[in-house]
Amino acid sequence: MITNPTRQHALRSAPGPASRPAGRVRNSVEHQAALAWRLTPRDRWIVAMLAEHRVLTATQITDMAFPSFRSGRQRLRELYLWSVLDRFQPFAALGSAPMHYVLAPAGAAVLAAAHGLEPRDLGYRHDRALGIAHSLRLAHTVGVAEWFAALVDAARHHPCADESALEVWWSEARCARLFGDLVRPDGYGRWHTRGRRIEFFLEYDLGTEALSRVAAKLAGYAALAAATTITTPLLIWLPTPRREANARTALHRAWRDLDQPAAVPVATAAAGLLDPDSAHPSPADPVWLPLPTTGPRRDSGPRLPLDRLVEAWPHLEPHLGDSAPQAEPTGAGEHGSGAARLPAPFPMPPAPSPRGRAAPHR
């Protein structure tokens, strides 16, 4: 750079080992064999999560799965150099965006082999994986991932960590395969804490859609409830309290006109309600306000944490009281284009390997 010119002695000095740039490993059969002893259970979890959710940021992955950002960044760099992951950094008008990670060919090959498949059976293509870097829905996809990743991080740092967990996290694509002929939620999840469990569909709003269009989605969720005879709450996440207030007006009008409103329990919350001073703010915090199921519309009242929403919908309690995690959401039926090719990865990462048991370096 013109402000920091290269010195002559630097041109003559041989670079040391630490300064040599590390090139990426070319994907090959031999390289995939070497990955058998290089990849840890946590690495394979990251691969499966990226196959399910398409893109995750470095911050999201490290918050969910690593003890520190530094250790996570170092491991992600190694996975990138091994061609297990690929990455890109979107342009940001202010500051710099975090590195975004997607599945790379070696990672897809490892995941497919683990399930006795060929990479093409996964529908994986490297150009499509990296194509999300230019998608007009990138901010929305990353925002949904941030929403669920915050729940995973909150569970990890809960005072009673063994009593809190995000038990299920399904991507928009998986939901579309199952329910796409009726609804296309941005995600499905099941949250458990302090002996209470709630499952839900998520509609994640960035303020770019007309509120009338957001409210019109309730009819599809009513049709899904009628088809499956299962009542699944709908959570609508909005960017600001002002937009939430306006959305509740439209939602209440559409909800009231449903044939069976009680079959579509709705609660709203806004990102602007989260405590900015909290060490681990998340959608599990007391920011939720249910639509009233009886009586006149009320927009005031105590905000509830995620696990206590079941108290607003007593008719859900017998079903949600089941303590055994399910392999599929209870709302899953034969809708859409069929079941997913791979099982959904468990949202909570595996425990780290004991010290001293790491794979040897060769």
CSV table of C-alpha atoms in Angstrom, one decimal:
chain,number,residue,atom,x,y,z
A,1,MET,CA,0.0,0.0,0.0
A,2,ILE,CA,1.1,3.5,-0.7
A,3,THR,CA,1.0,4.4,3.0
A,4,ASN,CA,3.1,1.4,4.0
A,5,PRO,CA,5.7,0.7,1.2
A,6,THR,CA,7.5,-2.6,1.1
A,7,ARG,CA,11.1,-2.4,2.4
A,8,GLN,CA,14.0,-3.8,0.3
A,9,HIS,CA,15.0,-6.2,3.0
A,10,ALA,CA,11.6,-7.8,2.9
A,11,LEU,CA,12.0,-8.6,-0.7
A,12,ARG,CA,15.3,-10.4,0.0
A,13,SER,CA,14.3,-12.3,3.1
A,14,ALA,CA,13.0,-15.8,2.7
A,15,PRO,CA,9.6,-16.1,4.3
A,16,GLY,CA,9.5,-18.3,7.4
A,17,PRO,CA,7.1,-21.3,7.8
A,18,ALA,CA,4.5,-19.2,9.7
A,19,SER,CA,4.2,-16.7,6.8
A,20,ARG,CA,3.7,-19.2,4.0
A,21,PRO,CA,0.1,-19.1,2.9
A,22,ALA,CA,-1.7,-22.3,3.5
A,23,GLY,CA,-3.4,-23.6,0.3
A,24,ARG,CA,-6.6,-25.5,0.3
A,25,VAL,CA,-6.5,-29.2,-0.1
A,26,ARG,CA,-8.0,-30.5,-3.3
A,27,ASN,CA,-10.9,-32.8,-2.9
A,28,SER,CA,-10.0,-36.4,-3.8
A,29,VAL,CA,-10.6,-40.0,-2.6
A,30,GLU,CA,-7.3,-39.9,-0.7
A,31,HIS,CA,-8.3,-36.6,1.0
A,32,GLN,CA,-11.6,-38.0,2.0
A,33,ALA,CA,-9.9,-41.0,3.5
A,34,ALA,CA,-7.6,-38.6,5.5
A,35,LEU,CA,-10.7,-36.8,6.8
A,36,ALA,CA,-11.8,-40.0,8.6
A,37,TRP,CA,-9.3,-39.3,11.3
A,38,ARG,CA,-9.3,-35.5,11.1
A,39,LEU,CA,-13.0,-34.8,11.6
A,40,THR,CA,-14.5,-34.7,15.1
A,41,PRO,CA,-18.2,-35.3,15.9
A,42,ARG,CA,-18.5,-31.6,16.2
A,43,ASP,CA,-17.1,-31.1,12.7
A,44,ARG,CA,-19.6,-33.6,11.3
A,45,TRP,CA,-22.4,-31.8,13.2
A,46,ILE,CA,-21.4,-28.5,11.5
A,47,VAL,CA,-21.4,-30.3,8.1
A,48,ALA,CA,-24.9,-31.7,8.8
A,49,MET,CA,-26.2,-28.3,9.9
A,50,LEU,CA,-25.0,-26.6,6.8
A,51,ALA,CA,-26.6,-29.3,4.6
A,52,GLU,CA,-29.9,-28.6,6.4
A,53,HIS,CA,-29.7,-24.8,6.7
A,54,ARG,CA,-27.6,-23.9,3.6
A,55,VAL,CA,-25.6,-21.0,5.3
A,56,LEU,CA,-24.5,-20.1,8.8
A,57,THR,CA,-22.2,-17.3,9.9
A,58,ALA,CA,-19.0,-17.8,11.8
A,59,THR,CA,-20.6,-16.1,14.8
A,60,GLN,CA,-23.6,-18.4,14.8
A,61,ILE,CA,-21.5,-21.5,14.6
A,62,THR,CA,-19.0,-20.5,17.3
A,63,ASP,CA,-21.8,-19.4,19.6
A,64,MET,CA,-23.6,-22.7,19.3
A,65,ALA,CA,-20.7,-25.1,19.3
A,66,PHE,CA,-17.4,-23.7,20.6
A,67,PRO,CA,-16.2,-22.4,24.0
A,68,SER,CA,-14.8,-19.2,22.4
A,69,PHE,CA,-14.9,-17.3,19.1
A,70,ARG,CA,-11.1,-17.7,18.7
A,71,SER,CA,-11.2,-21.5,19.0
A,72,GLY,CA,-14.2,-21.7,16.6
A,73,ARG,CA,-12.6,-19.4,14.1
A,74,GLN,CA,-9.5,-21.5,14.0
A,75,ARG,CA,-11.3,-24.7,13.5
A,76,LEU,CA,-13.6,-23.2,10.8
A,77,ARG,CA,-10.4,-22.1,9.0
A,78,GLU,CA,-9.1,-25.6,9.1
A,79,LEU,CA,-12.3,-27.0,7.8
A,80,TYR,CA,-12.1,-24.5,5.0
A,81,LEU,CA,-8.6,-25.4,4.1
A,82,TRP,CA,-9.6,-29.1,4.0
A,83,SER,CA,-12.4,-28.2,1.5
A,84,VAL,CA,-15.0,-29.4,4.0
A,85,LEU,CA,-16.5,-25.9,4.1
A,86,ASP,CA,-16.6,-23.0,1.8
A,87,ARG,CA,-17.0,-19.4,2.8
A,88,PHE,CA,-17.8,-15.9,1.6
A,89,GLN,CA,-18.1,-12.4,3.2
A,90,PRO,CA,-20.9,-10.2,2.0
A,91,PHE,CA,-20.5,-6.5,1.5
A,92,ALA,CA,-21.6,-4.4,4.5
A,93,ALA,CA,-22.2,-0.7,4.2
A,94,LEU,CA,-21.0,-0.2,7.8
A,95,GLY,CA,-18.3,-2.2,9.4
A,96,SER,CA,-17.7,-5.7,8.1
A,97,ALA,CA,-20.0,-8.7,7.8
A,98,PRO,CA,-19.0,-12.0,9.5
A,99,MET,CA,-17.7,-14.8,7.3
A,100,HIS,CA,-20.6,-16.9,6.0
A,101,TYR,CA,-20.0,-20.7,5.6
A,102,VAL,CA,-21.6,-23.2,3.2
A,103,LEU,CA,-21.0,-26.8,2.5
A,104,ALA,CA,-18.0,-27.6,0.3
A,105,PRO,CA,-17.5,-30.7,-1.9
A,106,ALA,CA,-15.4,-32.7,0.6
A,107,GLY,CA,-18.0,-32.0,3.3
A,108,ALA,CA,-20.8,-33.1,1.0
A,109,ALA,CA,-19.0,-36.3,0.2
A,110,VAL,CA,-18.4,-37.1,3.9
A,111,LEU,CA,-22.1,-36.5,4.7
A,112,ALA,CA,-23.3,-38.6,1.8
A,113,ALA,CA,-21.0,-41.5,2.6
A,114,ALA,CA,-22.2,-41.5,6.2
A,115,HIS,CA,-25.7,-42.2,5.0
A,116,GLY,CA,-24.7,-44.6,2.2
A,117,LEU,CA,-25.4,-42.1,-0.6
A,118,GLU,CA,-23.7,-40.4,-3.4
A,119,PRO,CA,-23.2,-36.6,-3.2
A,120,ARG,CA,-25.6,-36.2,-6.1
A,121,ASP,CA,-28.3,-38.0,-4.2
A,122,LEU,CA,-28.2,-35.1,-1.7
A,123,GLY,CA,-29.0,-32.7,-4.5
A,124,TYR,CA,-25.7,-31.0,-3.7
A,125,ARG,CA,-24.0,-28.7,-6.3
A,126,HIS,CA,-21.0,-26.6,-5.4
A,127,ASP,CA,-22.2,-23.7,-7.5
A,128,ARG,CA,-25.6,-23.7,-5.9
A,129,ALA,CA,-24.1,-23.8,-2.4
A,130,LEU,CA,-22.1,-20.7,-3.1
A,131,GLY,CA,-24.9,-19.1,-5.1
A,132,ILE,CA,-26.6,-18.1,-1.9
A,133,ALA,CA,-24.0,-15.4,-1.6
A,134,HIS,CA,-25.9,-13.5,-4.3
A,135,SER,CA,-29.4,-14.5,-3.2
A,136,LEU,CA,-31.9,-11.7,-2.5
A,137,ARG,CA,-33.1,-13.8,0.5
A,138,LEU,CA,-29.6,-14.1,2.1
A,139,ALA,CA,-30.5,-11.6,4.9
A,140,HIS,CA,-33.7,-13.5,5.6
A,141,THR,CA,-32.1,-16.9,5.6
A,142,VAL,CA,-29.3,-15.7,7.9
A,143,GLY,CA,-31.8,-14.0,10.2
A,144,VAL,CA,-33.9,-17.1,10.6
A,145,ALA,CA,-30.7,-19.0,11.4
A,146,GLU,CA,-29.7,-16.3,13.9
A,147,TRP,CA,-33.1,-16.7,15.6
A,148,PHE,CA,-32.7,-20.4,16.2
A,149,ALA,CA,-29.0,-20.1,17.0
A,150,ALA,CA,-29.8,-17.7,19.8
A,151,LEU,CA,-32.0,-20.4,21.3
A,152,VAL,CA,-29.2,-22.9,21.1
A,153,ASP,CA,-26.8,-20.4,22.7
A,154,ALA,CA,-29.4,-19.6,25.4
A,155,ALA,CA,-29.8,-23.3,26.3
A,156,ARG,CA,-26.0,-23.7,26.5
A,157,HIS,CA,-25.7,-20.9,29.0
A,158,HIS,CA,-28.9,-21.5,31.0
A,159,PRO,CA,-28.4,-21.8,34.7
A,160,CYS,CA,-29.7,-25.4,34.5
A,161,ALA,CA,-28.3,-26.3,31.1
A,162,ASP,CA,-29.5,-29.9,31.4
A,163,GLU,CA,-33.1,-28.7,31.7
A,164,SER,CA,-33.1,-26.4,28.5
A,165,ALA,CA,-32.7,-27.4,24.9
A,166,LEU,CA,-33.8,-26.7,21.4
A,167,GLU,CA,-34.9,-30.2,20.7
A,168,VAL,CA,-35.8,-29.7,17.0
A,169,TRP,CA,-34.9,-27.2,14.3
A,170,TRP,CA,-36.2,-27.7,10.8
A,171,SER,CA,-35.2,-25.5,7.9
A,172,GLU,CA,-37.5,-23.7,5.6
A,173,ALA,CA,-36.7,-26.1,2.8
A,174,ARG,CA,-37.6,-29.2,5.0
A,175,CYS,CA,-40.9,-27.5,6.0
A,176,ALA,CA,-41.7,-26.8,2.4
A,177,ARG,CA,-41.2,-30.4,1.5
A,178,LEU,CA,-43.6,-31.5,4.2
A,179,PHE,CA,-46.2,-28.7,4.2
A,180,GLY,CA,-45.5,-26.7,1.1
A,181,ASP,CA,-48.9,-27.4,-0.5
A,182,LEU,CA,-50.5,-25.5,2.4
A,183,VAL,CA,-47.9,-23.3,4.2
A,184,ARG,CA,-44.3,-22.5,3.9
A,185,PRO,CA,-43.0,-21.5,7.4
A,186,ASP,CA,-39.6,-20.1,7.9
A,187,GLY,CA,-38.8,-22.9,10.3
A,188,TYR,CA,-40.2,-25.4,12.8
A,189,GLY,CA,-38.9,-25.9,16.3
A,190,ARG,CA,-39.5,-27.5,19.7
A,191,TRP,CA,-38.2,-25.8,22.8
A,192,HIS,CA,-37.9,-27.4,26.2
A,193,THR,CA,-37.0,-25.8,29.5
A,194,ARG,CA,-37.9,-26.4,33.2
A,195,GLY,CA,-40.2,-29.3,32.3
A,196,ARG,CA,-42.3,-27.4,29.8
A,197,ARG,CA,-42.2,-28.1,26.1
A,198,ILE,CA,-43.6,-26.1,23.2
A,199,GLU,CA,-43.5,-26.8,19.5
A,200,PHE,CA,-44.1,-24.1,16.9
A,201,PHE,CA,-43.9,-22.8,13.4
A,202,LEU,CA,-41.9,-19.6,12.9
A,203,GLU,CA,-42.7,-16.7,10.5
A,204,TYR,CA,-39.7,-14.4,10.5
A,205,ASP,CA,-40.5,-10.8,9.3
A,206,LEU,CA,-37.9,-8.3,8.3
A,207,GLY,CA,-40.5,-5.6,7.6
A,208,THR,CA,-40.4,-6.0,3.8
A,209,GLU,CA,-43.8,-7.7,3.4
A,210,ALA,CA,-47.1,-6.0,3.5
A,211,LEU,CA,-48.8,-6.8,6.8
A,212,SER,CA,-51.9,-7.9,5.0
A,213,ARG,CA,-49.9,-10.6,3.3
A,214,VAL,CA,-48.4,-11.7,6.7
A,215,ALA,CA,-51.9,-12.0,8.1
A,216,ALA,CA,-53.2,-13.9,5.1
A,217,LYS,CA,-50.9,-16.8,5.9
A,218,LEU,CA,-53.1,-17.7,8.9
A,219,ALA,CA,-55.6,-19.3,6.5
A,220,GLY,CA,-52.9,-21.8,5.4
A,221,TYR,CA,-52.0,-22.7,8.9
A,222,ALA,CA,-55.7,-23.3,9.6
A,223,ALA,CA,-55.9,-25.6,6.6
A,224,LEU,CA,-52.9,-27.5,7.9
A,225,ALA,CA,-54.4,-27.9,11.3
A,226,ALA,CA,-57.7,-29.2,9.8
A,227,ALA,CA,-55.8,-31.6,7.6
A,228,THR,CA,-53.6,-33.1,10.3
A,229,THR,CA,-56.0,-32.5,13.3
A,230,ILE,CA,-53.0,-31.2,15.1
A,231,THR,CA,-52.8,-27.7,16.7
A,232,THR,CA,-49.4,-26.2,16.4
A,233,PRO,CA,-48.7,-22.6,17.6
A,234,LEU,CA,-47.5,-20.0,15.2
A,235,LEU,CA,-44.8,-17.5,16.4
A,236,ILE,CA,-44.4,-14.3,14.4
A,237,TRP,CA,-41.2,-12.4,15.0
A,238,LEU,CA,-41.1,-8.8,13.9
A,239,PRO,CA,-38.2,-6.2,13.8
A,240,THR,CA,-39.7,-3.4,16.0
A,241,PRO,CA,-42.5,-3.0,18.6
A,242,ARG,CA,-44.2,-0.5,16.3
A,243,ARG,CA,-44.4,-3.0,13.4
A,244,GLU,CA,-45.6,-5.6,15.9
A,245,ALA,CA,-48.4,-3.4,17.1
A,246,ASN,CA,-49.6,-2.8,13.5
A,247,ALA,CA,-49.2,-6.5,12.7
A,248,ARG,CA,-51.4,-7.5,15.6
A,249,THR,CA,-54.2,-5.4,14.2
A,250,ALA,CA,-54.0,-7.2,10.9
A,251,LEU,CA,-53.5,-10.6,12.5
A,252,HIS,CA,-56.4,-10.3,14.9
A,253,ARG,CA,-58.7,-9.4,12.0
A,254,ALA,CA,-57.6,-12.4,9.9
A,255,TRP,CA,-57.5,-14.8,12.9
A,256,ARG,CA,-61.0,-13.8,14.0
A,257,ASP,CA,-62.4,-14.7,10.5
A,258,LEU,CA,-61.0,-18.2,10.6
A,259,ASP,CA,-63.6,-21.0,10.8
A,260,GLN,CA,-61.8,-22.4,13.9
A,261,PRO,CA,-59.5,-19.7,15.3
A,262,ALA,CA,-58.5,-21.8,18.3
A,263,ALA,CA,-56.7,-24.3,15.9
A,264,VAL,CA,-54.2,-21.6,15.1
A,265,PRO,CA,-52.7,-20.2,18.3
A,266,VAL,CA,-50.6,-17.1,17.5
A,267,ALA,CA,-48.1,-15.1,19.5
A,268,THR,CA,-46.0,-12.1,18.4
A,269,ALA,CA,-42.7,-10.6,19.6
A,270,ALA,CA,-40.3,-8.0,18.3
A,271,ALA,CA,-36.5,-8.0,18.2
A,272,GLY,CA,-36.6,-4.5,19.7
A,273,LEU,CA,-37.9,-5.9,23.0
A,274,LEU,CA,-34.8,-7.9,23.7
A,275,ASP,CA,-32.6,-6.6,26.5
A,276,PRO,CA,-29.4,-5.1,24.8
A,277,ASP,CA,-27.5,-5.5,28.0
A,278,SER,CA,-28.2,-9.2,28.4
A,279,ALA,CA,-25.2,-11.5,27.8
A,280,HIS,CA,-27.3,-14.0,25.8
A,281,PRO,CA,-30.5,-12.4,24.5
A,282,SER,CA,-32.8,-14.9,22.7
A,283,PRO,CA,-36.4,-15.6,21.7
A,284,ALA,CA,-36.7,-17.6,24.9
A,285,ASP,CA,-36.8,-14.3,26.9
A,286,PRO,CA,-40.2,-12.8,28.1
A,287,VAL,CA,-41.0,-11.0,24.9
A,288,TRP,CA,-44.1,-12.9,23.6
A,289,LEU,CA,-47.6,-11.7,23.6
A,290,PRO,CA,-50.3,-14.2,22.5
A,291,LEU,CA,-53.3,-13.2,20.5
A,292,PRO,CA,-56.3,-13.5,22.9
A,293,THR,CA,-58.3,-16.7,22.2
A,294,THR,CA,-61.5,-15.3,23.9
A,295,GLY,CA,-63.0,-11.9,24.5
A,296,PRO,CA,-62.1,-8.6,22.9
A,297,ARG,CA,-58.7,-7.9,21.5
A,298,ARG,CA,-56.0,-7.0,24.1
A,299,ASP,CA,-52.6,-5.7,23.2
A,300,SER,CA,-51.5,-5.0,26.8
A,301,GLY,CA,-50.6,-7.6,29.3
A,302,PRO,CA,-47.5,-9.4,30.7
A,303,ARG,CA,-45.0,-10.6,28.1
A,304,LEU,CA,-44.3,-14.3,28.5
A,305,PRO,CA,-41.1,-16.3,28.0
A,306,LEU,CA,-41.2,-18.9,25.2
A,307,ASP,CA,-41.8,-21.9,27.5
A,308,ARG,CA,-44.7,-20.2,29.3
A,309,LEU,CA,-46.8,-19.7,26.1
A,310,VAL,CA,-48.4,-23.0,26.7
A,311,GLU,CA,-50.2,-21.4,29.7
A,312,ALA,CA,-52.0,-19.1,27.2
A,313,TRP,CA,-53.2,-22.1,25.2
A,314,PRO,CA,-54.4,-24.8,27.8
A,315,HIS,CA,-55.8,-27.0,25.1
A,316,LEU,CA,-52.2,-27.7,24.0
A,317,GLU,CA,-50.9,-29.0,27.3
A,318,PRO,CA,-51.9,-32.7,27.1
A,319,HIS,CA,-50.1,-33.1,23.8
A,320,LEU,CA,-47.1,-31.0,24.7
A,321,GLY,CA,-46.7,-32.7,28.0
A,322,ASP,CA,-45.1,-35.7,26.3
A,323,SER,CA,-41.5,-35.7,27.5
A,324,ALA,CA,-40.0,-37.9,24.7
A,325,PRO,CA,-38.5,-36.0,21.8
A,326,GLN,CA,-40.2,-36.8,18.5
A,327,ALA,CA,-38.3,-37.6,15.3
A,328,GLU,CA,-40.8,-35.5,13.3
A,329,PRO,CA,-43.0,-32.5,14.2
A,330,THR,CA,-46.4,-33.6,15.3
A,331,GLY,CA,-47.8,-31.5,12.5
A,332,ALA,CA,-45.9,-33.5,9.8
A,333,GLY,CA,-48.1,-35.3,7.4
A,334,GLU,CA,-47.8,-36.4,3.8
A,335,HIS,CA,-48.0,-32.8,2.4
A,336,GLY,CA,-45.4,-31.5,0.0
A,337,SER,CA,-43.0,-33.3,-2.2
A,338,GLY,CA,-42.0,-36.0,0.2
A,339,ALA,CA,-39.8,-36.6,3.2
A,340,ALA,CA,-36.3,-35.3,3.4
A,341,ARG,CA,-33.4,-37.4,2.2
A,342,LEU,CA,-31.5,-37.1,5.4
A,343,PRO,CA,-32.7,-36.8,9.0
A,344,ALA,CA,-32.6,-33.4,10.5
A,345,PRO,CA,-29.4,-32.9,12.6
A,346,PHE,CA,-29.8,-32.5,16.3
A,347,PRO,CA,-29.8,-28.7,17.0
A,348,MET,CA,-27.6,-29.0,20.1
A,349,PRO,CA,-23.9,-29.7,19.2
A,350,PRO,CA,-22.2,-32.8,20.6
A,351,ALA,CA,-20.1,-32.5,23.7
A,352,PRO,CA,-16.4,-31.8,23.0
A,353,SER,CA,-14.0,-34.7,23.0
A,354,PRO,CA,-12.1,-35.2,26.3
A,355,ARG,CA,-8.7,-33.6,26.6
A,356,GLY,CA,-5.9,-35.7,25.3
A,357,ARG,CA,-8.1,-37.8,23.1
A,358,ALA,CA,-7.8,-35.7,19.9
A,359,ALA,CA,-6.9,-37.3,16.6
A,360,PRO,CA,-3.1,-37.5,16.0
A,361,HIS,CA,-1.5,-35.2,13.5
A,362,ARG,CA,0.4,-36.7,10.7
